[in-house]
Structures are given as C-alpha cells and as structure tokens.
CSV table of C-alpha atoms in Angstrom, one decimal:
chain,number,residue,atom,x,y,z
A,144,UNK,CA,173.4,-36.9,41.7
A,145,UNK,CA,171.9,-33.9,43.4
A,146,UNK,CA,174.6,-32.0,45.3
A,147,UNK,CA,174.3,-30.2,48.5
A,148,UNK,CA,175.8,-27.0,49.8
A,149,UNK,CA,176.3,-26.3,53.5
A,150,UNK,CA,178.1,-23.7,55.5
A,151,UNK,CA,181.5,-24.9,56.7
A,152,UNK,CA,180.9,-24.1,60.3
A,153,UNK,CA,178.4,-22.5,62.7
A,154,UNK,CA,178.3,-21.6,66.4
A,155,UNK,CA,175.3,-21.9,68.7
A,156,UNK,CA,174.8,-21.0,72.3
A,157,UNK,CA,173.9,-23.8,74.6
A,158,UNK,CA,170.1,-24.0,75.2
A,159,UNK,CA,169.3,-22.0,72.0
A,160,UNK,CA,168.0,-23.4,68.8
A,161,UNK,CA,170.5,-24.4,66.2
A,162,UNK,CA,169.4,-23.9,62.6
A,163,UNK,CA,171.5,-25.6,60.0
A,164,UNK,CA,170.8,-24.7,56.4
A,165,UNK,CA,171.3,-26.9,53.3
A,166,UNK,CA,170.9,-26.0,49.6
A,167,UNK,CA,170.1,-28.8,47.2
A,168,UNK,CA,168.8,-26.8,44.2
A,169,UNK,CA,169.2,-29.7,41.7
A,170,UNK,CA,167.2,-32.2,43.8
A,171,UNK,CA,164.9,-34.4,41.7
A,172,UNK,CA,161.2,-34.7,42.3
A,173,UNK,CA,161.3,-37.9,44.4
A,174,UNK,CA,164.7,-37.7,46.0
A,175,UNK,CA,164.8,-37.6,49.8
A,176,UNK,CA,166.8,-35.3,52.0
A,177,UNK,CA,168.7,-37.1,54.8
A,178,UNK,CA,170.6,-35.6,57.8
A,179,UNK,CA,173.3,-37.4,59.6
A,180,UNK,CA,175.8,-36.1,62.2
A,181,UNK,CA,179.2,-37.3,63.2
A,182,UNK,CA,180.5,-36.6,66.7
A,183,UNK,CA,184.2,-36.6,67.1
A,184,UNK,CA,185.7,-40.1,66.9
A,185,UNK,CA,182.4,-41.7,66.3
A,186,UNK,CA,180.6,-43.1,63.2
A,187,UNK,CA,177.9,-41.0,61.6
A,188,UNK,CA,174.5,-41.1,63.3
A,189,UNK,CA,171.1,-40.8,61.5
A,190,UNK,CA,169.0,-37.8,62.5
A,191,UNK,CA,166.0,-37.4,60.2
A,192,UNK,CA,164.9,-37.5,56.6
A,193,UNK,CA,162.1,-36.0,54.5
A,194,UNK,CA,160.6,-35.7,51.0
A,195,UNK,CA,158.6,-32.5,50.9
A,196,UNK,CA,156.7,-32.2,54.2
A,197,UNK,CA,158.2,-30.9,57.4
A,198,UNK,CA,159.3,-33.7,59.7
A,199,UNK,CA,159.9,-33.9,63.5
A,200,UNK,CA,161.3,-36.6,65.7
A,201,UNK,CA,162.9,-36.7,69.2
A,202,UNK,CA,166.2,-35.4,67.9
A,203,UNK,CA,165.3,-32.6,65.5
A,204,UNK,CA,162.9,-31.0,63.0
A,205,UNK,CA,163.4,-30.8,59.3
A,206,UNK,CA,161.9,-27.9,57.3
A,207,UNK,CA,161.9,-28.3,53.6
A,208,UNK,CA,161.0,-25.3,51.3
A,209,UNK,CA,158.1,-25.7,49.0
A,210,UNK,CA,160.3,-25.8,46.0
A,211,UNK,CA,162.4,-28.4,47.8
A,212,UNK,CA,165.6,-26.5,46.8
A,213,UNK,CA,166.7,-26.0,50.4
A,214,UNK,CA,166.1,-27.3,53.8
A,215,UNK,CA,166.9,-26.5,57.4
A,216,UNK,CA,167.7,-28.8,60.3
A,217,UNK,CA,166.6,-27.5,63.6
A,218,UNK,CA,167.9,-28.6,67.0
A,219,UNK,CA,165.4,-26.9,69.3
A,220,UNK,CA,167.6,-26.7,72.4
A,221,UNK,CA,171.2,-27.4,71.6
A,222,UNK,CA,173.4,-29.0,74.2
A,223,UNK,CA,177.2,-29.3,74.3
A,224,UNK,CA,176.8,-32.9,73.2
A,225,UNK,CA,175.3,-31.7,69.9
A,226,UNK,CA,178.7,-30.4,68.9
A,227,UNK,CA,179.4,-32.4,65.7
A,228,UNK,CA,179.7,-32.3,61.9
A,229,UNK,CA,176.2,-32.3,60.4
A,230,UNK,CA,175.8,-33.8,56.9
A,231,UNK,CA,172.9,-33.0,54.6
A,232,UNK,CA,172.6,-35.8,52.0
A,233,UNK,CA,170.3,-36.2,49.0
A,234,UNK,CA,169.8,-39.8,48.3
A,235,UNK,CA,170.5,-40.8,44.7
A,236,UNK,CA,167.5,-42.2,42.8
A,237,UNK,CA,169.3,-44.4,40.3
A,238,UNK,CA,171.8,-45.9,42.7
A,239,UNK,CA,170.4,-49.3,43.6
A,240,UNK,CA,173.1,-49.7,46.2
A,241,UNK,CA,171.7,-46.7,48.1
A,242,UNK,CA,175.1,-45.7,49.4
A,243,UNK,CA,175.3,-42.3,51.0
A,244,UNK,CA,177.3,-39.6,49.4
A,245,UNK,CA,178.8,-37.3,52.1
A,246,UNK,CA,180.0,-33.8,51.4
A,247,UNK,CA,181.9,-31.6,53.8
A,248,UNK,CA,179.1,-30.9,56.2
A,249,UNK,CA,178.7,-28.1,58.7
A,250,UNK,CA,180.8,-28.2,61.8
A,251,UNK,CA,178.5,-27.1,64.6
A,252,UNK,CA,180.1,-25.8,67.8
A,253,UNK,CA,177.7,-25.5,70.8
A,254,UNK,CA,179.2,-23.1,73.3
A,255,UNK,CA,178.3,-22.7,77.0
B,89,UNK,CA,170.2,-53.8,71.3
B,90,UNK,CA,173.7,-54.2,69.9
B,91,UNK,CA,174.7,-51.8,67.2
B,92,UNK,CA,177.3,-52.3,64.4
B,93,UNK,CA,180.5,-53.6,65.9
B,94,UNK,CA,183.9,-53.1,64.3
B,95,UNK,CA,187.3,-54.6,65.2
B,96,UNK,CA,189.9,-53.7,65.9
B,97,UNK,CA,189.2,-50.1,66.9
B,98,UNK,CA,192.8,-49.2,66.0
B,99,UNK,CA,195.3,-50.9,63.8
B,100,UNK,CA,198.9,-49.8,63.2
B,101,UNK,CA,200.8,-51.6,60.5
B,102,UNK,CA,203.9,-51.4,58.4
B,103,UNK,CA,203.9,-50.4,54.7
B,104,UNK,CA,203.5,-53.5,52.6
B,105,UNK,CA,201.7,-55.6,55.2
B,106,UNK,CA,198.2,-57.0,54.7
B,107,UNK,CA,195.4,-56.1,57.1
B,108,UNK,CA,191.9,-57.4,57.8
B,109,UNK,CA,189.2,-55.3,59.3
B,110,UNK,CA,186.0,-56.9,60.7
B,111,UNK,CA,182.4,-55.7,60.8
B,112,UNK,CA,179.6,-57.3,62.7
B,113,UNK,CA,176.3,-55.7,61.4
B,114,UNK,CA,173.1,-55.4,63.4
B,115,UNK,CA,171.4,-58.7,63.5
B,116,UNK,CA,168.9,-59.1,60.7
B,117,UNK,CA,170.2,-56.3,58.6
B,118,UNK,CA,170.5,-57.4,55.0
B,119,UNK,CA,172.6,-54.6,53.6
B,120,UNK,CA,176.2,-53.8,54.6
B,121,UNK,CA,178.4,-51.0,53.5
B,122,UNK,CA,182.1,-50.1,53.9
B,123,UNK,CA,183.2,-46.4,53.8
B,124,UNK,CA,186.6,-44.8,54.3
B,125,UNK,CA,187.2,-41.4,55.9
B,126,UNK,CA,190.6,-39.8,55.6
B,127,UNK,CA,191.7,-37.2,58.1
B,128,UNK,CA,189.5,-34.2,58.0
B,129,UNK,CA,187.6,-35.5,55.0
B,130,UNK,CA,184.1,-36.7,54.3
B,131,UNK,CA,183.1,-40.4,53.9
B,132,UNK,CA,184.1,-42.2,50.7
B,133,UNK,CA,182.0,-45.2,49.7
B,134,UNK,CA,184.0,-48.4,49.1
B,135,UNK,CA,181.7,-51.5,48.8
B,136,UNK,CA,178.1,-52.6,49.3
B,137,UNK,CA,176.6,-56.0,50.1
B,138,UNK,CA,172.9,-56.8,49.8
B,139,UNK,CA,171.7,-60.3,50.6
B,140,UNK,CA,173.0,-62.9,48.2
B,141,UNK,CA,173.5,-60.5,45.3
B,142,UNK,CA,176.9,-59.7,43.9
B,143,UNK,CA,178.5,-56.9,45.8
B,144,UNK,CA,178.8,-53.4,44.4
B,145,UNK,CA,182.6,-52.9,44.4
B,146,UNK,CA,182.5,-49.6,42.4
B,147,UNK,CA,184.1,-47.6,45.2
B,148,UNK,CA,187.1,-49.7,45.9
B,149,UNK,CA,190.2,-47.6,45.1
B,150,UNK,CA,192.4,-50.4,43.8
B,151,UNK,CA,192.7,-54.1,43.5
B,152,UNK,CA,194.6,-54.2,46.7
B,153,UNK,CA,191.2,-53.8,48.4
B,154,UNK,CA,188.7,-56.6,48.7
B,155,UNK,CA,185.8,-57.5,51.0
B,156,UNK,CA,183.7,-60.5,51.7
B,157,UNK,CA,180.6,-61.2,53.7
B,158,UNK,CA,180.2,-64.7,55.0
B,159,UNK,CA,176.8,-66.1,55.7
B,160,UNK,CA,175.1,-62.8,55.0
B,161,UNK,CA,176.4,-61.4,58.3
B,162,UNK,CA,180.0,-60.7,59.3
B,163,UNK,CA,182.1,-58.8,56.8
B,164,UNK,CA,185.9,-58.6,56.4
B,165,UNK,CA,187.6,-55.8,54.5
B,166,UNK,CA,191.1,-56.8,53.4
B,167,UNK,CA,193.8,-54.4,52.3
B,168,UNK,CA,196.9,-56.1,50.7
B,169,UNK,CA,200.3,-54.5,50.6
B,170,UNK,CA,199.2,-51.5,52.5
B,171,UNK,CA,200.4,-48.0,51.5
B,172,UNK,CA,200.7,-44.9,53.6
B,173,UNK,CA,197.8,-43.3,51.7
B,174,UNK,CA,195.6,-46.2,53.0
B,175,UNK,CA,195.7,-44.6,56.5
B,176,UNK,CA,192.2,-43.6,57.4
B,177,UNK,CA,189.2,-44.5,59.5
B,178,UNK,CA,187.3,-47.4,57.9
B,179,UNK,CA,183.6,-47.3,58.7
B,180,UNK,CA,181.0,-50.0,58.3
B,181,UNK,CA,177.3,-49.5,58.2
B,182,UNK,CA,174.3,-51.8,58.0
B,183,UNK,CA,170.7,-51.3,57.1
B,184,UNK,CA,167.5,-53.3,57.3
B,185,UNK,CA,166.2,-52.5,53.8
B,186,UNK,CA,167.9,-51.6,50.6
B,187,UNK,CA,167.4,-51.3,46.9
B,188,UNK,CA,165.7,-47.9,46.7
B,189,UNK,CA,163.7,-47.9,49.9
B,190,UNK,CA,163.4,-44.3,51.1
B,191,UNK,CA,163.4,-45.3,54.7
B,192,UNK,CA,166.6,-47.2,54.4
B,193,UNK,CA,168.6,-45.8,57.3
B,194,UNK,CA,172.2,-46.8,57.7
B,195,UNK,CA,173.6,-47.4,61.1
B,196,UNK,CA,177.3,-47.0,61.5
B,197,UNK,CA,179.9,-48.6,63.7
B,198,UNK,CA,182.6,-46.6,65.4
B,199,UNK,CA,185.2,-47.5,62.8
B,200,UNK,CA,188.7,-48.9,62.6
B,201,UNK,CA,191.5,-46.3,62.6
B,202,UNK,CA,194.2,-47.7,60.3
B,203,UNK,CA,197.7,-46.2,60.5
B,204,UNK,CA,200.2,-47.3,57.9
B,205,UNK,CA,203.8,-46.5,58.9
C-alpha cells in the first residue's frame, strides 16, 4: 500500500487559507488520493478526492503535483470550526474491500 | 437525510462481560465497515460487509470479536469477554458503492465509546 506522510500539526489564523501538505511518493499510477477530517468526538468526514487533476468542491481544493508524489489540501478561508485532524489517504488498488487506511494525520488548529 | 447512526454512544462495562454495538447505515448503502480508534490513535479497520458476499474479517484482532449484518442493513459488532485493551471508540461507516470504485466515499457515524473497567 502506498503510504502517506503528513506534518503532525499546523496552526492557521482564522480567515486565512490553510494549506495542508501530504507526501505519497510511492503512489501507484491509478491510485486516488482522499482527504478526510475528524473533528473532536466525531467520526471522520469526507472532504475531497482526486487522481491527477486539481479538484475543488464547496469544502476545499486539492492540488496534486504533476508527478503525483505529493498533494496539498487547501481550505481557502479557515474558520474555528475547521479545527480538526486531517487525514490524507491513498486508496489501495488491490484491496477489494476498499477499507481506508488512516495514518496519524495533521492536527490543524485554527486560531482567532 | 439521516446519516450513519450508532448506539449506544457510550458503553461502560466490566472486564469479562460481553458487549454489542449497533450500526444503522445510510439507507441503500451496500457496503458497511467497522473501525476502531484507540485514544490518540488513527483508525484501525476491523471488518467489512458488501451485499450478500462473505464479510472481510481480516482486521478483527481476535476471535472474541465478531460482527453480523442482518438483512443487508443493520450491523452488530459483538465483543466477548471484554478486556481493558478493548477500550476504544468503535466507528461504523457505510458507502453506496464498493469493490474498487474510485468514488466510493465512506460516511461515518459518531461512534460508540467503549470503556472496559
């Protein structure tokens, strides 16, 4: 399985963009990158996913490098409610069960 | 619409007792997953159900753990003879598609916090 590496923690000022990096240098050609987040005492919440093109939805933008070895999740205008642990996950190709493999994630603290 | 519902939200039990945790997936979702999250840790996969296929039990940590899914909907995770190391948050997720679909998005419940004394 392709592994991911994320910083343990990050701070961001409220109203500013939060840029969360993820390295996945061993990603296979047709594996997707997924981002989930987990707010304290809640279950994980899906944010966005992509293969090789940049993606945007109502929650965030996902920028994937051309070589696909890293990606960045962008929260354009972070709010206090965005404080959470953010998980970058590469979906295993050969796992028919499609379970998600969660690493340690990045603990994002949005400060007023 | 209703999301994934789990009950109870909290469960305190004594070592050696059996517990049952329940998960009501989103209506129409064919795939159902159980995960475990110990304090301060990431999620650990336990078991996966897809339609009428045999479940993938590869993540169950011991034979004290079992799960069933009746009628392709509600699922129950059972832990027999609980141990203190079983204390964790047990999370259930469901998804509409499975089996290699890239857009398979898992929706999680709020979890059941199990404390074994």
